[in-house]
Amino acid sequence: AKNQAGLSEPLAIHANETTVTIDFPEEFKSKALTGDIKFYSPVNPKWDRDFKIDSRNNSVTIQRNGLQNTRYVVKINCTVDGKDYYQQSDIVLRS
């Protein structure tokens, strides 16, 4: 989390009817991103989902077909250039 605070901007999370997109800061552009994204449901643990990050596109797109229409706490752990970053954000998915 300390490394996260030093970034020019936080990770941005956007959702539409079919996908959730996570955009990483400009300083990650063209760099290898690895890590994981956890969608934690405070309502029902059966709705929790985990996704791997393996990207050079500065963003990750997740299909919503495995996610519920509910509030999630999105926990993002990633590594770029040997540095670890963590961000936690809330998102409410609606159809």
mmCIF file of N, CA, C and O in Angstrom:
data_model
loop_
_atom_site.group_PDB
_atom_site.id
_atom_site.type_symbol
_atom_site.label_atom_id
_atom_site.label_comp_id
_atom_site.label_asym_id
_atom_site.label_seq_id
_atom_site.Cartn_x
_atom_site.Cartn_y
_atom_site.Cartn_z
ATOM 1 N N ALA A 1 0.834 -1.201 0.000
ATOM 2 C CA ALA A 1 0.000 0.000 0.000
ATOM 3 C C ALA A 1 0.872 1.256 0.000
ATOM 4 O O ALA A 1 0.492 2.264 -0.568
ATOM 5 N N LYS A 2 2.034 1.182 0.648
ATOM 6 C CA LYS A 2 2.929 2.339 0.680
ATOM 7 C C LYS A 2 3.412 2.679 -0.726
ATOM 8 O O LYS A 2 3.453 3.851 -1.109
ATOM 9 N N ASN A 3 3.757 1.674 -1.511
ATOM 10 C CA ASN A 3 4.166 1.918 -2.899
ATOM 11 C C ASN A 3 3.022 2.512 -3.705
ATOM 12 O O ASN A 3 3.233 3.361 -4.570
ATOM 13 N N GLN A 4 1.799 2.047 -3.439
ATOM 14 C CA GLN A 4 0.611 2.537 -4.144
ATOM 15 C C GLN A 4 0.446 4.043 -3.942
ATOM 16 O O GLN A 4 0.087 4.762 -4.861
ATOM 17 N N ALA A 5 0.724 4.519 -2.738
ATOM 18 C CA ALA A 5 0.563 5.943 -2.433
ATOM 19 C C ALA A 5 1.521 6.813 -3.242
ATOM 20 O O ALA A 5 1.242 7.993 -3.462
ATOM 21 N N GLY A 6 2.631 6.259 -3.724
ATOM 22 C CA GLY A 6 3.594 7.014 -4.497
ATOM 23 C C GLY A 6 3.279 7.120 -5.976
ATOM 24 O O GLY A 6 4.021 7.762 -6.719
ATOM 25 N N LEU A 7 2.185 6.530 -6.426
ATOM 26 C CA LEU A 7 1.830 6.568 -7.848
ATOM 27 C C LEU A 7 1.176 7.895 -8.213
ATOM 28 O O LEU A 7 0.574 8.564 -7.367
ATOM 29 N N SER A 8 1.230 8.240 -9.489
ATOM 30 C CA SER A 8 0.643 9.494 -9.964
ATOM 31 C C SER A 8 -0.876 9.503 -9.853
ATOM 32 O O SER A 8 -1.484 10.561 -9.741
ATOM 33 N N GLU A 9 -1.478 8.319 -9.898
ATOM 34 C CA GLU A 9 -2.933 8.194 -9.789
ATOM 35 C C GLU A 9 -3.265 6.784 -9.319
ATOM 36 O O GLU A 9 -2.487 5.860 -9.537
ATOM 37 N N PRO A 10 -4.417 6.621 -8.667
ATOM 38 C CA PRO A 10 -4.806 5.266 -8.247
ATOM 39 C C PRO A 10 -5.277 4.440 -9.440
ATOM 40 O O PRO A 10 -5.545 4.970 -10.522
ATOM 41 N N LEU A 11 -5.365 3.145 -9.238
ATOM 42 C CA LEU A 11 -5.945 2.273 -10.254
ATOM 43 C C LEU A 11 -7.416 2.651 -10.403
ATOM 44 O O LEU A 11 -8.078 2.933 -9.410
ATOM 45 N N ALA A 12 -7.903 2.669 -11.628
ATOM 46 C CA ALA A 12 -9.293 3.038 -11.886
ATOM 47 C C ALA A 12 -10.090 1.784 -12.248
ATOM 48 O O ALA A 12 -9.618 0.960 -13.037
ATOM 49 N N ILE A 13 -11.270 1.652 -11.661
ATOM 50 C CA ILE A 13 -12.122 0.495 -11.917
ATOM 51 C C ILE A 13 -13.430 0.988 -12.525
ATOM 52 O O ILE A 13 -14.082 1.866 -11.959
ATOM 53 N N HIS A 14 -13.780 0.422 -13.694
ATOM 54 C CA HIS A 14 -15.002 0.802 -14.412
ATOM 55 C C HIS A 14 -15.788 -0.456 -14.747
ATOM 56 O O HIS A 14 -15.194 -1.478 -15.094
ATOM 57 N N ALA A 15 -17.101 -0.367 -14.691
ATOM 58 C CA ALA A 15 -17.936 -1.519 -15.048
ATOM 59 C C ALA A 15 -19.022 -1.085 -16.016
ATOM 60 O O ALA A 15 -19.530 0.030 -15.951
ATOM 61 N N ASN A 16 -19.341 -1.984 -16.940
ATOM 62 C CA ASN A 16 -20.528 -1.815 -17.774
ATOM 63 C C ASN A 16 -21.333 -3.106 -17.669
ATOM 64 O O ASN A 16 -21.091 -3.922 -16.774
ATOM 65 N N GLU A 17 -22.269 -3.331 -18.545
ATOM 66 C CA GLU A 17 -23.155 -4.497 -18.442
ATOM 67 C C GLU A 17 -22.429 -5.829 -18.616
ATOM 68 O O GLU A 17 -22.881 -6.847 -18.121
ATOM 69 N N THR A 18 -21.293 -5.835 -19.323
ATOM 70 C CA THR A 18 -20.640 -7.102 -19.653
ATOM 71 C C THR A 18 -19.231 -7.277 -19.088
ATOM 72 O O THR A 18 -18.761 -8.399 -18.993
ATOM 73 N N THR A 19 -18.565 -6.176 -18.731
ATOM 74 C CA THR A 19 -17.173 -6.290 -18.271
ATOM 75 C C THR A 19 -16.873 -5.356 -17.098
ATOM 76 O O THR A 19 -17.571 -4.372 -16.879
ATOM 77 N N VAL A 20 -15.799 -5.683 -16.396
ATOM 78 C CA VAL A 20 -15.175 -4.784 -15.423
ATOM 79 C C VAL A 20 -13.756 -4.548 -15.940
ATOM 80 O O VAL A 20 -13.042 -5.499 -16.247
ATOM 81 N N THR A 21 -13.368 -3.285 -16.054
ATOM 82 C CA THR A 21 -12.037 -2.938 -16.544
ATOM 83 C C THR A 21 -11.262 -2.240 -15.446
ATOM 84 O O THR A 21 -11.786 -1.349 -14.781
ATOM 85 N N ILE A 22 -10.024 -2.657 -15.257
ATOM 86 C CA ILE A 22 -9.129 -2.032 -14.297
ATOM 87 C C ILE A 22 -8.001 -1.385 -15.089
ATOM 88 O O ILE A 22 -7.281 -2.068 -15.816
ATOM 89 N N ASP A 23 -7.900 -0.067 -14.977
ATOM 90 C CA ASP A 23 -6.855 0.695 -15.665
ATOM 91 C C ASP A 23 -5.758 1.030 -14.668
ATOM 92 O O ASP A 23 -6.027 1.552 -13.589
ATOM 93 N N PHE A 24 -4.524 0.749 -15.061
ATOM 94 C CA PHE A 24 -3.375 1.010 -14.213
ATOM 95 C C PHE A 24 -2.790 2.376 -14.539
ATOM 96 O O PHE A 24 -3.010 2.911 -15.629
ATOM 97 N N PRO A 25 -2.011 2.977 -13.629
ATOM 98 C CA PRO A 25 -1.448 4.308 -13.866
ATOM 99 C C PRO A 25 -0.510 4.338 -15.073
ATOM 100 O O PRO A 25 0.038 3.314 -15.484
ATOM 101 N N GLU A 26 -0.309 5.540 -15.605
ATOM 102 C CA GLU A 26 0.539 5.740 -16.788
ATOM 103 C C GLU A 26 1.936 5.170 -16.597
ATOM 104 O O GLU A 26 2.531 4.655 -17.542
ATOM 105 N N GLU A 27 2.481 5.259 -15.380
ATOM 106 C CA GLU A 27 3.854 4.787 -15.191
ATOM 107 C C GLU A 27 3.997 3.277 -15.352
ATOM 108 O O GLU A 27 5.108 2.767 -15.430
ATOM 109 N N PHE A 28 2.886 2.542 -15.426
ATOM 110 C CA PHE A 28 2.932 1.096 -15.660
ATOM 111 C C PHE A 28 2.865 0.760 -17.151
ATOM 112 O O PHE A 28 2.990 -0.394 -17.529
ATOM 113 N N LYS A 29 2.662 1.762 -17.999
ATOM 114 C CA LYS A 29 2.463 1.537 -19.427
ATOM 115 C C LYS A 29 3.628 0.757 -20.028
ATOM 116 O O LYS A 29 4.786 1.064 -19.789
ATOM 117 N N SER A 30 3.306 -0.273 -20.807
ATOM 118 C CA SER A 30 4.256 -1.139 -21.508
ATOM 119 C C SER A 30 5.142 -1.954 -20.573
ATOM 120 O O SER A 30 6.148 -2.503 -21.006
ATOM 121 N N LYS A 31 4.791 -2.031 -19.297
ATOM 122 C CA LYS A 31 5.555 -2.841 -18.351
ATOM 123 C C LYS A 31 4.762 -4.106 -18.034
ATOM 124 O O LYS A 31 3.539 -4.126 -18.110
ATOM 125 N N ALA A 32 5.481 -5.141 -17.680
ATOM 126 C CA ALA A 32 4.830 -6.406 -17.328
ATOM 127 C C ALA A 32 4.144 -6.279 -15.967
ATOM 128 O O ALA A 32 4.778 -5.898 -14.983
ATOM 129 N N LEU A 33 2.844 -6.559 -15.947
ATOM 130 C CA LEU A 33 2.049 -6.546 -14.720
ATOM 131 C C LEU A 33 1.713 -7.984 -14.366
ATOM 132 O O LEU A 33 1.190 -8.719 -15.199
ATOM 133 N N THR A 34 1.996 -8.383 -13.134
ATOM 134 C CA THR A 34 1.580 -9.697 -12.660
ATOM 135 C C THR A 34 0.937 -9.519 -11.293
ATOM 136 O O THR A 34 1.173 -8.525 -10.603
ATOM 137 N N GLY A 35 0.123 -10.481 -10.905
ATOM 138 C CA GLY A 35 -0.512 -10.421 -9.598
ATOM 139 C C GLY A 35 -1.886 -11.046 -9.623
ATOM 140 O O GLY A 35 -2.173 -11.919 -10.442
ATOM 141 N N ASP A 36 -2.746 -10.565 -8.717
ATOM 142 C CA ASP A 36 -4.100 -11.105 -8.677
ATOM 143 C C ASP A 36 -5.107 -10.048 -8.253
ATOM 144 O O ASP A 36 -4.761 -9.043 -7.640
ATOM 145 N N ILE A 37 -6.344 -10.313 -8.644
ATOM 146 C CA ILE A 37 -7.477 -9.456 -8.318
ATOM 147 C C ILE A 37 -8.508 -10.330 -7.632
ATOM 148 O O ILE A 37 -8.892 -11.374 -8.161
ATOM 149 N N LYS A 38 -8.946 -9.907 -6.452
ATOM 150 C CA LYS A 38 -9.961 -10.662 -5.721
ATOM 151 C C LYS A 38 -11.215 -9.804 -5.602
ATOM 152 O O LYS A 38 -11.153 -8.673 -5.140
ATOM 153 N N PHE A 39 -12.318 -10.354 -6.058
ATOM 154 C CA PHE A 39 -13.623 -9.742 -5.858
ATOM 155 C C PHE A 39 -14.218 -10.414 -4.627
ATOM 156 O O PHE A 39 -14.591 -11.580 -4.667
ATOM 157 N N TYR A 40 -14.249 -9.693 -3.512
ATOM 158 C CA TYR A 40 -14.750 -10.216 -2.243
ATOM 159 C C TYR A 40 -16.172 -9.718 -2.024
ATOM 160 O O TYR A 40 -16.428 -8.517 -2.044
ATOM 161 N N SER A 41 -17.103 -10.653 -1.817
ATOM 162 C CA SER A 41 -18.497 -10.310 -1.565
ATOM 163 C C SER A 41 -18.785 -10.397 -0.069
ATOM 164 O O SER A 41 -18.771 -11.493 0.495
ATOM 165 N N PRO A 42 -19.066 -9.255 0.588
ATOM 166 C CA PRO A 42 -19.411 -9.298 2.006
ATOM 167 C C PRO A 42 -20.766 -9.973 2.249
ATOM 168 O O PRO A 42 -21.065 -10.391 3.359
ATOM 169 N N VAL A 43 -21.576 -10.108 1.190
ATOM 170 C CA VAL A 43 -22.919 -10.673 1.304
ATOM 171 C C VAL A 43 -22.899 -12.200 1.296
ATOM 172 O O VAL A 43 -23.596 -12.847 2.074
ATOM 173 N N ASN A 44 -22.095 -12.785 0.395
ATOM 174 C CA ASN A 44 -22.114 -14.233 0.224
ATOM 175 C C ASN A 44 -20.728 -14.702 -0.245
ATOM 176 O O ASN A 44 -20.307 -14.377 -1.353
ATOM 177 N N PRO A 45 -20.027 -15.496 0.572
ATOM 178 C CA PRO A 45 -18.683 -15.942 0.172
ATOM 179 C C PRO A 45 -18.668 -16.800 -1.091
ATOM 180 O O PRO A 45 -17.634 -16.902 -1.752
ATOM 181 N N LYS A 46 -19.798 -17.375 -1.471
ATOM 182 C CA LYS A 46 -19.862 -18.157 -2.714
ATOM 183 C C LYS A 46 -19.708 -17.269 -3.940
ATOM 184 O O LYS A 46 -19.447 -17.753 -5.030
ATOM 185 N N TRP A 47 -19.907 -15.962 -3.781
ATOM 186 C CA TRP A 47 -19.798 -15.024 -4.891
ATOM 187 C C TRP A 47 -18.384 -14.473 -5.058
ATOM 188 O O TRP A 47 -18.112 -13.720 -5.986
ATOM 189 N N ASP A 48 -17.463 -14.810 -4.151
ATOM 190 C CA ASP A 48 -16.073 -14.356 -4.274
ATOM 191 C C ASP A 48 -15.463 -14.917 -5.557
ATOM 192 O O ASP A 48 -15.730 -16.059 -5.931
ATOM 193 N N ARG A 49 -14.631 -14.123 -6.213
ATOM 194 C CA ARG A 49 -13.949 -14.562 -7.431
ATOM 195 C C ARG A 49 -12.516 -14.049 -7.424
ATOM 196 O O ARG A 49 -12.240 -12.939 -6.975
ATOM 197 N N ASP A 50 -11.608 -14.866 -7.955
ATOM 198 C CA ASP A 50 -10.196 -14.510 -8.077
ATOM 199 C C ASP A 50 -9.788 -14.538 -9.541
ATOM 200 O O ASP A 50 -10.188 -15.438 -10.277
ATOM 201 N N PHE A 51 -8.976 -13.566 -9.920
ATOM 202 C CA PHE A 51 -8.479 -13.464 -11.291
ATOM 203 C C PHE A 51 -6.990 -13.165 -11.245
ATOM 204 O O PHE A 51 -6.518 -12.431 -10.381
ATOM 205 N N LYS A 52 -6.249 -13.716 -12.188
ATOM 206 C CA LYS A 52 -4.814 -13.464 -12.301
ATOM 207 C C LYS A 52 -4.569 -12.255 -13.206
ATOM 208 O O LYS A 52 -5.282 -12.051 -14.187
ATOM 209 N N ILE A 53 -3.541 -11.492 -12.871
ATOM 210 C CA ILE A 53 -3.091 -10.386 -13.723
ATOM 211 C C ILE A 53 -1.838 -10.864 -14.451
ATOM 212 O O ILE A 53 -0.900 -11.330 -13.826
ATOM 213 N N ASP A 54 -1.865 -10.761 -15.753
ATOM 214 C CA ASP A 54 -0.692 -11.036 -16.577
ATOM 215 C C ASP A 54 -0.870 -10.198 -17.835
ATOM 216 O O ASP A 54 -1.497 -10.637 -18.792
ATOM 217 N N SER A 55 -0.373 -8.975 -17.802
ATOM 218 C CA SER A 55 -0.710 -8.037 -18.859
ATOM 219 C C SER A 55 0.441 -7.085 -19.141
ATOM 220 O O SER A 55 1.256 -6.800 -18.286
ATOM 221 N N ARG A 56 0.463 -6.574 -20.357
ATOM 222 C CA ARG A 56 1.349 -5.474 -20.744
ATOM 223 C C ARG A 56 0.516 -4.352 -21.355
ATOM 224 O O ARG A 56 1.047 -3.419 -21.932
ATOM 225 N N ASN A 57 -0.796 -4.450 -21.253
ATOM 226 C CA ASN A 57 -1.683 -3.487 -21.903
ATOM 227 C C ASN A 57 -2.090 -2.326 -21.020
ATOM 228 O O ASN A 57 -2.888 -1.501 -21.410
ATOM 229 N N ASN A 58 -1.585 -2.279 -19.784
ATOM 230 C CA ASN A 58 -1.916 -1.223 -18.831
ATOM 231 C C ASN A 58 -3.365 -1.285 -18.361
ATOM 232 O O ASN A 58 -3.860 -0.357 -17.738
ATOM 233 N N SER A 59 -4.054 -2.382 -18.703
ATOM 234 C CA SER A 59 -5.414 -2.578 -18.202
ATOM 235 C C SER A 59 -5.743 -4.065 -18.220
ATOM 236 O O SER A 59 -5.101 -4.846 -18.916
ATOM 237 N N VAL A 60 -6.719 -4.413 -17.404
ATOM 238 C CA VAL A 60 -7.218 -5.784 -17.346
ATOM 239 C C VAL A 60 -8.731 -5.720 -17.495
ATOM 240 O O VAL A 60 -9.390 -4.909 -16.838
ATOM 241 N N THR A 61 -9.285 -6.561 -18.362
ATOM 242 C CA THR A 61 -10.732 -6.624 -18.551
ATOM 243 C C THR A 61 -11.231 -7.986 -18.092
ATOM 244 O O THR A 61 -10.690 -9.013 -18.495
ATOM 245 N N ILE A 62 -12.250 -7.954 -17.251
ATOM 246 C CA ILE A 62 -12.836 -9.166 -16.671
ATOM 247 C C ILE A 62 -14.279 -9.271 -17.125
ATOM 248 O O ILE A 62 -15.035 -8.289 -17.025
ATOM 249 N N GLN A 63 -14.654 -10.428 -17.631
ATOM 250 C CA GLN A 63 -16.041 -10.653 -18.041
ATOM 251 C C GLN A 63 -16.931 -10.763 -16.804
ATOM 252 O O GLN A 63 -16.563 -11.398 -15.824
ATOM 253 N N ARG A 64 -18.093 -10.141 -16.851
ATOM 254 C CA ARG A 64 -18.987 -10.123 -15.696
ATOM 255 C C ARG A 64 -19.847 -11.366 -15.563
ATOM 256 O O ARG A 64 -20.563 -11.511 -14.575
ATOM 257 N N ASN A 65 -19.782 -12.295 -16.506
ATOM 258 C CA ASN A 65 -20.679 -13.451 -16.454
ATOM 259 C C ASN A 65 -20.474 -14.312 -15.215
ATOM 260 O O ASN A 65 -21.358 -15.057 -14.836
ATOM 261 N N GLY A 66 -19.338 -14.215 -14.515
ATOM 262 C CA GLY A 66 -19.117 -14.971 -13.289
ATOM 263 C C GLY A 66 -19.315 -14.144 -12.030
ATOM 264 O O GLY A 66 -19.113 -14.635 -10.925
ATOM 265 N N LEU A 67 -19.710 -12.884 -12.196
ATOM 266 C CA LEU A 67 -19.900 -11.986 -11.059
ATOM 267 C C LEU A 67 -21.380 -11.716 -10.836
ATOM 268 O O LEU A 67 -22.165 -11.704 -11.780
ATOM 269 N N GLN A 68 -21.740 -11.483 -9.600
ATOM 270 C CA GLN A 68 -23.133 -11.203 -9.238
ATOM 271 C C GLN A 68 -23.396 -9.702 -9.277
ATOM 272 O O GLN A 68 -22.477 -8.891 -9.225
ATOM 273 N N ASN A 69 -24.667 -9.338 -9.338
ATOM 274 C CA ASN A 69 -25.063 -7.941 -9.214
ATOM 275 C C ASN A 69 -25.149 -7.625 -7.723
ATOM 276 O O ASN A 69 -26.185 -7.833 -7.088
ATOM 277 N N THR A 70 -24.047 -7.155 -7.178
ATOM 278 C CA THR A 70 -23.937 -6.883 -5.747
ATOM 279 C C THR A 70 -22.751 -5.955 -5.513
ATOM 280 O O THR A 70 -22.061 -5.573 -6.454
ATOM 281 N N ARG A 71 -22.514 -5.632 -4.265
ATOM 282 C CA ARG A 71 -21.325 -4.845 -3.906
ATOM 283 C C ARG A 71 -20.157 -5.799 -3.688
ATOM 284 O O ARG A 71 -20.293 -6.821 -3.033
ATOM 285 N N TYR A 72 -19.025 -5.444 -4.265
ATOM 286 C CA TYR A 72 -17.791 -6.185 -4.075
ATOM 287 C C TYR A 72 -16.723 -5.255 -3.505
ATOM 288 O O TYR A 72 -16.697 -4.060 -3.816
ATOM 289 N N VAL A 73 -15.843 -5.819 -2.703
ATOM 290 C CA VAL A 73 -14.599 -5.155 -2.340
ATOM 291 C C VAL A 73 -13.559 -5.760 -3.282
ATOM 292 O O VAL A 73 -13.352 -6.973 -3.286
ATOM 293 N N VAL A 74 -12.956 -4.921 -4.108
ATOM 294 C CA VAL A 74 -11.977 -5.379 -5.090
ATOM 295 C C VAL A 74 -10.588 -5.159 -4.502
ATOM 296 O O VAL A 74 -10.190 -4.030 -4.210
ATOM 297 N N LYS A 75 -9.862 -6.265 -4.312
ATOM 298 C CA LYS A 75 -8.521 -6.227 -3.725
ATOM 299 C C LYS A 75 -7.517 -6.576 -4.823
ATOM 300 O O LYS A 75 -7.550 -7.683 -5.360
ATOM 301 N N ILE A 76 -6.667 -5.614 -5.146
ATOM 302 C CA ILE A 76 -5.728 -5.784 -6.249
ATOM 303 C C ILE A 76 -4.305 -5.808 -5.699
ATOM 304 O O ILE A 76 -3.864 -4.856 -5.055
ATOM 305 N N ASN A 77 -3.615 -6.916 -5.915
ATOM 306 C CA ASN A 77 -2.199 -7.064 -5.593
ATOM 307 C C ASN A 77 -1.463 -7.222 -6.907
ATOM 308 O O ASN A 77 -1.783 -8.128 -7.682
ATOM 309 N N CYS A 78 -0.499 -6.350 -7.182
ATOM 310 C CA CYS A 78 0.253 -6.515 -8.423
ATOM 311 C C CYS A 78 1.720 -6.181 -8.207
ATOM 312 O O CYS A 78 2.079 -5.491 -7.253
ATOM 313 N N THR A 79 2.538 -6.694 -9.103
ATOM 314 C CA THR A 79 3.975 -6.454 -9.079
ATOM 315 C C THR A 79 4.387 -5.882 -10.431
ATOM 316 O O THR A 79 4.018 -6.417 -11.472
ATOM 317 N N VAL A 80 5.132 -4.785 -10.378
ATOM 318 C CA VAL A 80 5.665 -4.133 -11.571
ATOM 319 C C VAL A 80 7.106 -3.744 -11.272
ATOM 320 O O VAL A 80 7.374 -3.102 -10.248
ATOM 321 N N ASP A 81 8.020 -4.126 -12.137
ATOM 322 C CA ASP A 81 9.446 -3.805 -11.956
ATOM 323 C C ASP A 81 9.949 -4.205 -10.566
ATOM 324 O O ASP A 81 10.709 -3.468 -9.930
ATOM 325 N N GLY A 82 9.495 -5.348 -10.066
ATOM 326 C CA GLY A 82 9.962 -5.844 -8.782
ATOM 327 C C GLY A 82 9.354 -5.169 -7.559
ATOM 328 O O GLY A 82 9.708 -5.485 -6.435
ATOM 329 N N LYS A 83 8.440 -4.217 -7.767
ATOM 330 C CA LYS A 83 7.768 -3.537 -6.665
ATOM 331 C C LYS A 83 6.344 -4.063 -6.537
ATOM 332 O O LYS A 83 5.650 -4.240 -7.541
ATOM 333 N N ASP A 84 5.910 -4.266 -5.297
ATOM 334 C CA ASP A 84 4.551 -4.737 -5.033
ATOM 335 C C ASP A 84 3.637 -3.557 -4.750
ATOM 336 O O ASP A 84 4.025 -2.593 -4.068
ATOM 337 N N TYR A 85 2.410 -3.660 -5.270
ATOM 338 C CA TYR A 85 1.395 -2.623 -5.079
ATOM 339 C C TYR A 85 0.104 -3.284 -4.616
ATOM 340 O O TYR A 85 -0.207 -4.405 -5.024
ATOM 341 N N TYR A 86 -0.659 -2.566 -3.779
ATOM 342 C CA TYR A 86 -1.941 -3.070 -3.294
ATOM 343 C C TYR A 86 -2.935 -1.926 -3.278
ATOM 344 O O TYR A 86 -2.618 -0.825 -2.825
ATOM 345 N N GLN A 87 -4.129 -2.210 -3.779
ATOM 346 C CA GLN A 87 -5.223 -1.244 -3.696
ATOM 347 C C GLN A 87 -6.506 -1.995 -3.404
ATOM 348 O O GLN A 87 -6.736 -3.072 -3.955
ATOM 349 N N GLN A 88 -7.333 -1.404 -2.565
ATOM 350 C CA GLN A 88 -8.638 -1.971 -2.246
ATOM 351 C C GLN A 88 -9.694 -0.921 -2.549
ATOM 352 O O GLN A 88 -9.566 0.223 -2.120
ATOM 353 N N SER A 89 -10.717 -1.292 -3.316
ATOM 354 C CA SER A 89 -11.786 -0.371 -3.711
ATOM 355 C C SER A 89 -13.113 -1.090 -3.667
ATOM 356 O O SER A 89 -13.178 -2.310 -3.872
ATOM 357 N N ASP A 90 -14.179 -0.346 -3.452
ATOM 358 C CA ASP A 90 -15.531 -0.899 -3.510
ATOM 359 C C ASP A 90 -16.114 -0.635 -4.897
ATOM 360 O O ASP A 90 -15.846 0.392 -5.507
ATOM 361 N N ILE A 91 -16.909 -1.586 -5.359
ATOM 362 C CA ILE A 91 -17.644 -1.420 -6.605
ATOM 363 C C ILE A 91 -19.009 -2.079 -6.447
ATOM 364 O O ILE A 91 -19.127 -3.124 -5.805
ATOM 365 N N VAL A 92 -20.034 -1.446 -6.982
ATOM 366 C CA VAL A 92 -21.375 -2.021 -6.972
ATOM 367 C C VAL A 92 -21.738 -2.365 -8.405
ATOM 368 O O VAL A 92 -21.735 -1.492 -9.284
ATOM 369 N N LEU A 93 -21.995 -3.647 -8.647
ATOM 370 C CA LEU A 93 -22.366 -4.104 -9.986
ATOM 371 C C LEU A 93 -23.881 -4.204 -10.071
ATOM 372 O O LEU A 93 -24.522 -4.791 -9.198
ATOM 373 N N ARG A 94 -24.410 -3.610 -11.110
ATOM 374 C CA ARG A 94 -25.859 -3.655 -11.382
ATOM 375 C C ARG A 94 -26.062 -4.055 -12.832
ATOM 376 O O ARG A 94 -25.228 -3.762 -13.682
ATOM 377 N N SER A 95 -27.197 -4.654 -13.103
ATOM 378 C CA SER A 95 -27.468 -5.051 -14.500
ATOM 379 C C SER A 95 -28.105 -3.900 -15.257
ATOM 380 O O SER A 95 -28.491 -2.912 -14.735
#
